[in-house]
Amino acid sequence: KMWIKADFNDKEEDPNVLIEKEKVNSSQNLQGYSSASVLRVRDLGKKYNNKTVAVHGITFQVGKGECFGLLGVNGAGKTTTFKMLTGEEIPNKGDASVVKYSLRKNKHKFLSQIGYCPQFDAINKLLTGREMLRVYALLRGVPSALCESEVTKWVNIMGLKEYADRPCGTYSGGNKRKLSAA
């Protein structure tokens, strides 16, 4: 859906990028929220202290049920974009919203709605899948009283019921990805 060029020029924007920006800018209500999109990223940018521009104002939206991919050459800013959307990096400009929560105005609520499956499996091989999900639920701010029901919900959604109480190190590659996605 979106392409980022490593060697960009503000004066030469891809026509598809311009169409996407126009869609994002025209589909919002007064609060900047569009019921058609679950994730909206608007002019999000990251510049490091050494003046290196990692992301130069990316704009896109993802609709409910839509499968989204971010494509670009090495160094284009894909990983940095996802780091900003998951709270690992702080953007220098722009904003993003998940449903109605702004990354800048309500970071905790925003991050509680975001999941990210990185290029590697961020799991502890010694913990069970259920234990891993419990750790991540607590880190994401799920109240302790709701933790078990939330974990069980995601075990079922991801089809991991048969494996949930086994150490993650015994999981197949596919089940590790499912656990990471949950």
GROMACS .gro file of C-alpha atoms in nm:
model
  182
    1LYS     CA    1   0.000   0.000   0.000
    2MET     CA    2   0.283   0.243   0.077
    3TRP     CA    3   0.631   0.287  -0.061
    4ILE     CA    4   0.906   0.488   0.105
    5LYS     CA    5   1.208   0.592  -0.098
    6ALA     CA    6   1.545   0.616   0.079
    7ASP     CA    7   1.649   0.894  -0.155
    8PHE     CA    8   1.348   1.123  -0.142
    9ASN     CA    9   1.291   1.471  -0.274
   10ASP     CA   10   1.002   1.683  -0.140
   11LYS     CA   11   0.936   1.824  -0.486
   12GLU     CA   12   0.897   1.481  -0.651
   13GLU     CA   13   0.633   1.282  -0.466
   14ASP     CA   14   0.501   0.960  -0.610
   15PRO     CA   15   0.145   1.000  -0.742
   16ASN     CA   16   0.023   0.707  -0.527
   17VAL     CA   17   0.168   0.872  -0.217
   18LEU     CA   18  -0.011   1.196  -0.303
   19ILE     CA   19  -0.341   1.007  -0.347
   20GLU     CA   20  -0.297   0.837  -0.007
   21LYS     CA   21  -0.218   1.171   0.163
   22GLU     CA   22  -0.530   1.325   0.011
   23LYS     CA   23  -0.740   1.029   0.131
   24VAL     CA   24  -0.605   1.064   0.484
   25ASN     CA   25  -0.650   1.441   0.491
   26SER     CA   26  -1.004   1.434   0.351
   27SER     CA   27  -1.146   1.144   0.554
   28GLN     CA   28  -1.128   1.290   0.902
   29ASN     CA   29  -1.380   1.460   1.123
   30LEU     CA   30  -1.308   1.761   1.345
   31GLN     CA   31  -1.116   1.550   1.600
   32GLY     CA   32  -0.892   1.405   1.328
   33TYR     CA   33  -1.061   1.065   1.357
   34SER     CA   34  -1.206   0.870   1.068
   35SER     CA   35  -1.447   0.586   1.135
   36ALA     CA   36  -1.323   0.425   0.811
   37SER     CA   37  -0.967   0.378   0.940
   38VAL     CA   38  -0.838   0.207   1.252
   39LEU     CA   39  -0.486   0.346   1.213
   40ARG     CA   40  -0.408   0.688   1.072
   41VAL     CA   41  -0.055   0.823   1.040
   42ARG     CA   42  -0.022   1.187   0.942
   43ASP     CA   43   0.308   1.356   0.854
   44LEU     CA   44   0.499   1.140   1.106
   45GLY     CA   45   0.869   1.214   1.105
   46LYS     CA   46   1.189   1.132   1.289
   47LYS     CA   47   1.517   1.322   1.284
   48TYR     CA   48   1.805   1.211   1.507
   49ASN     CA   49   2.040   1.442   1.699
   50ASN     CA   50   2.303   1.411   1.430
   51LYS     CA   51   2.047   1.569   1.192
   52THR     CA   52   1.993   1.239   1.009
   53VAL     CA   53   1.636   1.226   0.879
   54ALA     CA   54   1.511   0.870   0.928
   55VAL     CA   55   1.146   0.933   0.835
   56HIS     CA   56   1.033   1.239   0.645
   57GLY     CA   57   0.663   1.298   0.708
   58ILE     CA   58   0.496   0.966   0.624
   59THR     CA   59   0.117   0.970   0.586
   60PHE     CA   60  -0.113   0.667   0.547
   61GLN     CA   61  -0.416   0.498   0.695
   62VAL     CA   62  -0.521   0.137   0.751
   63GLY     CA   63  -0.886   0.037   0.732
   64LYS     CA   64  -1.060  -0.217   0.952
   65GLY     CA   65  -0.977  -0.569   0.831
   66GLU     CA   66  -0.717  -0.440   0.586
   67CYS     CA   67  -0.383  -0.619   0.551
   68PHE     CA   68  -0.114  -0.352   0.544
   69GLY     CA   69   0.244  -0.372   0.424
   70LEU     CA   70   0.509  -0.100   0.429
   71LEU     CA   71   0.761  -0.142   0.147
   72GLY     CA   72   1.085   0.039   0.084
   73VAL     CA   73   1.454   0.000   0.013
   74ASN     CA   74   1.708  -0.048   0.292
   75GLY     CA   75   1.737   0.270   0.497
   76ALA     CA   76   1.402   0.409   0.382
   77GLY     CA   77   1.261   0.439   0.736
   78LYS     CA   78   1.030   0.138   0.763
   79THR     CA   79   1.168   0.011   1.094
   80THR     CA   80   1.184   0.363   1.240
   81THR     CA   81   0.821   0.418   1.140
   82PHE     CA   82   0.716   0.106   1.329
   83LYS     CA   83   0.937   0.202   1.624
   84MET     CA   84   0.752   0.534   1.645
   85LEU     CA   85   0.413   0.361   1.624
   86THR     CA   86   0.506   0.120   1.904
   87GLY     CA   87   0.653   0.381   2.139
   88GLU     CA   88   1.014   0.272   2.100
   89GLU     CA   89   1.106   0.601   1.929
   90ILE     CA   90   0.953   0.945   1.981
   91PRO     CA   91   0.852   1.122   1.659
   92ASN     CA   92   0.978   1.477   1.603
   93LYS     CA   93   0.675   1.575   1.398
   94GLY     CA   94   0.331   1.459   1.294
   95ASP     CA   95   0.092   1.230   1.480
   96ALA     CA   96  -0.081   0.896   1.456
   97SER     CA   97  -0.413   0.774   1.589
   98VAL     CA   98  -0.551   0.429   1.660
   99VAL     CA   99  -0.930   0.436   1.652
  100LYS     CA  100  -0.969   0.763   1.846
  101TYR     CA  101  -0.649   0.772   2.053
  102SER     CA  102  -0.366   1.005   1.952
  103LEU     CA  103  -0.002   0.899   1.988
  104ARG     CA  104   0.090   1.251   2.100
  105LYS     CA  105  -0.211   1.332   2.320
  106ASN     CA  106  -0.288   0.993   2.473
  107LYS     CA  107   0.019   0.775   2.426
  108HIS     CA  108  -0.078   0.511   2.686
  109LYS     CA  109  -0.423   0.449   2.529
  110PHE     CA  110  -0.272   0.458   2.179
  111LEU     CA  111  -0.008   0.197   2.266
  112SER     CA  112  -0.264  -0.026   2.439
  113GLN     CA  113  -0.434  -0.061   2.099
  114ILE     CA  114  -0.119  -0.137   1.897
  115GLY     CA  115   0.041  -0.474   1.835
  116TYR     CA  116   0.359  -0.532   1.640
  117CYS     CA  117   0.525  -0.848   1.515
  118PRO     CA  118   0.893  -0.759   1.459
  119GLN     CA  119   1.139  -0.939   1.230
  120PHE     CA  120   1.249  -1.155   1.523
  121ASP     CA  121   1.047  -1.352   1.776
  122ALA     CA  122   1.050  -1.153   2.102
  123ILE     CA  123   0.981  -1.451   2.324
  124ASN     CA  124   1.154  -1.621   2.616
  125LYS     CA  125   1.211  -1.986   2.524
  126LEU     CA  126   1.176  -2.099   2.887
  127LEU     CA  127   0.836  -1.940   2.952
  128THR     CA  128   0.514  -2.099   2.831
  129GLY     CA  129   0.307  -1.920   2.571
  130ARG     CA  130   0.050  -1.837   2.837
  131GLU     CA  131   0.322  -1.689   3.061
  132MET     CA  132   0.461  -1.482   2.772
  133LEU     CA  133   0.118  -1.341   2.694
  134ARG     CA  134   0.065  -1.261   3.063
  135VAL     CA  135   0.397  -1.071   3.076
  136TYR     CA  136   0.311  -0.868   2.766
  137ALA     CA  137  -0.045  -0.803   2.885
  138LEU     CA  138   0.086  -0.659   3.211
  139LEU     CA  139   0.349  -0.454   3.028
  140ARG     CA  140   0.076  -0.313   2.802
  141GLY     CA  141  -0.129  -0.203   3.102
  142VAL     CA  142  -0.394  -0.475   3.117
  143PRO     CA  143  -0.521  -0.475   3.479
  144SER     CA  144  -0.416  -0.787   3.674
  145ALA     CA  145  -0.780  -0.880   3.734
  146LEU     CA  146  -0.844  -0.896   3.357
  147CYS     CA  147  -0.512  -1.051   3.259
  148GLU     CA  148  -0.613  -1.419   3.257
  149SER     CA  149  -0.926  -1.362   3.050
  150GLU     CA  150  -0.728  -1.148   2.802
  151VAL     CA  151  -0.456  -1.414   2.774
  152THR     CA  152  -0.714  -1.690   2.721
  153LYS     CA  153  -0.889  -1.480   2.457
  154TRP     CA  154  -0.567  -1.438   2.256
  155VAL     CA  155  -0.464  -1.802   2.299
  156ASN     CA  156  -0.797  -1.899   2.140
  157ILE     CA  157  -0.792  -1.631   1.868
  158MET     CA  158  -0.443  -1.735   1.755
  159GLY     CA  159  -0.517  -2.109   1.769
  160LEU     CA  160  -0.257  -2.179   2.038
  161LYS     CA  161  -0.477  -2.360   2.291
  162GLU     CA  162  -0.296  -2.692   2.238
  163TYR     CA  163   0.046  -2.528   2.292
  164ALA     CA  164  -0.022  -2.250   2.544
  165ASP     CA  165   0.116  -2.437   2.845
  166ARG     CA  166   0.430  -2.564   2.673
  167PRO     CA  167   0.765  -2.378   2.681
  168CYS     CA  168   0.796  -2.137   2.387
  169GLY     CA  169   1.129  -2.294   2.292
  170THR     CA  170   0.938  -2.605   2.178
  171TYR     CA  171   0.711  -2.410   1.939
  172SER     CA  172   0.734  -2.437   1.562
  173GLY     CA  173   0.835  -2.124   1.372
  174GLY     CA  174   0.472  -2.063   1.276
  175ASN     CA  175   0.349  -2.091   1.634
  176LYS     CA  176   0.625  -1.855   1.751
  177ARG     CA  177   0.500  -1.599   1.496
  178LYS     CA  178   0.140  -1.650   1.614
  179LEU     CA  179   0.251  -1.591   1.973
  180SER     CA  180   0.445  -1.280   1.871
  181ALA     CA  181   0.142  -1.149   1.683
  182ALA     CA  182  -0.087  -1.207   1.982
   0.00000   0.00000   0.00000
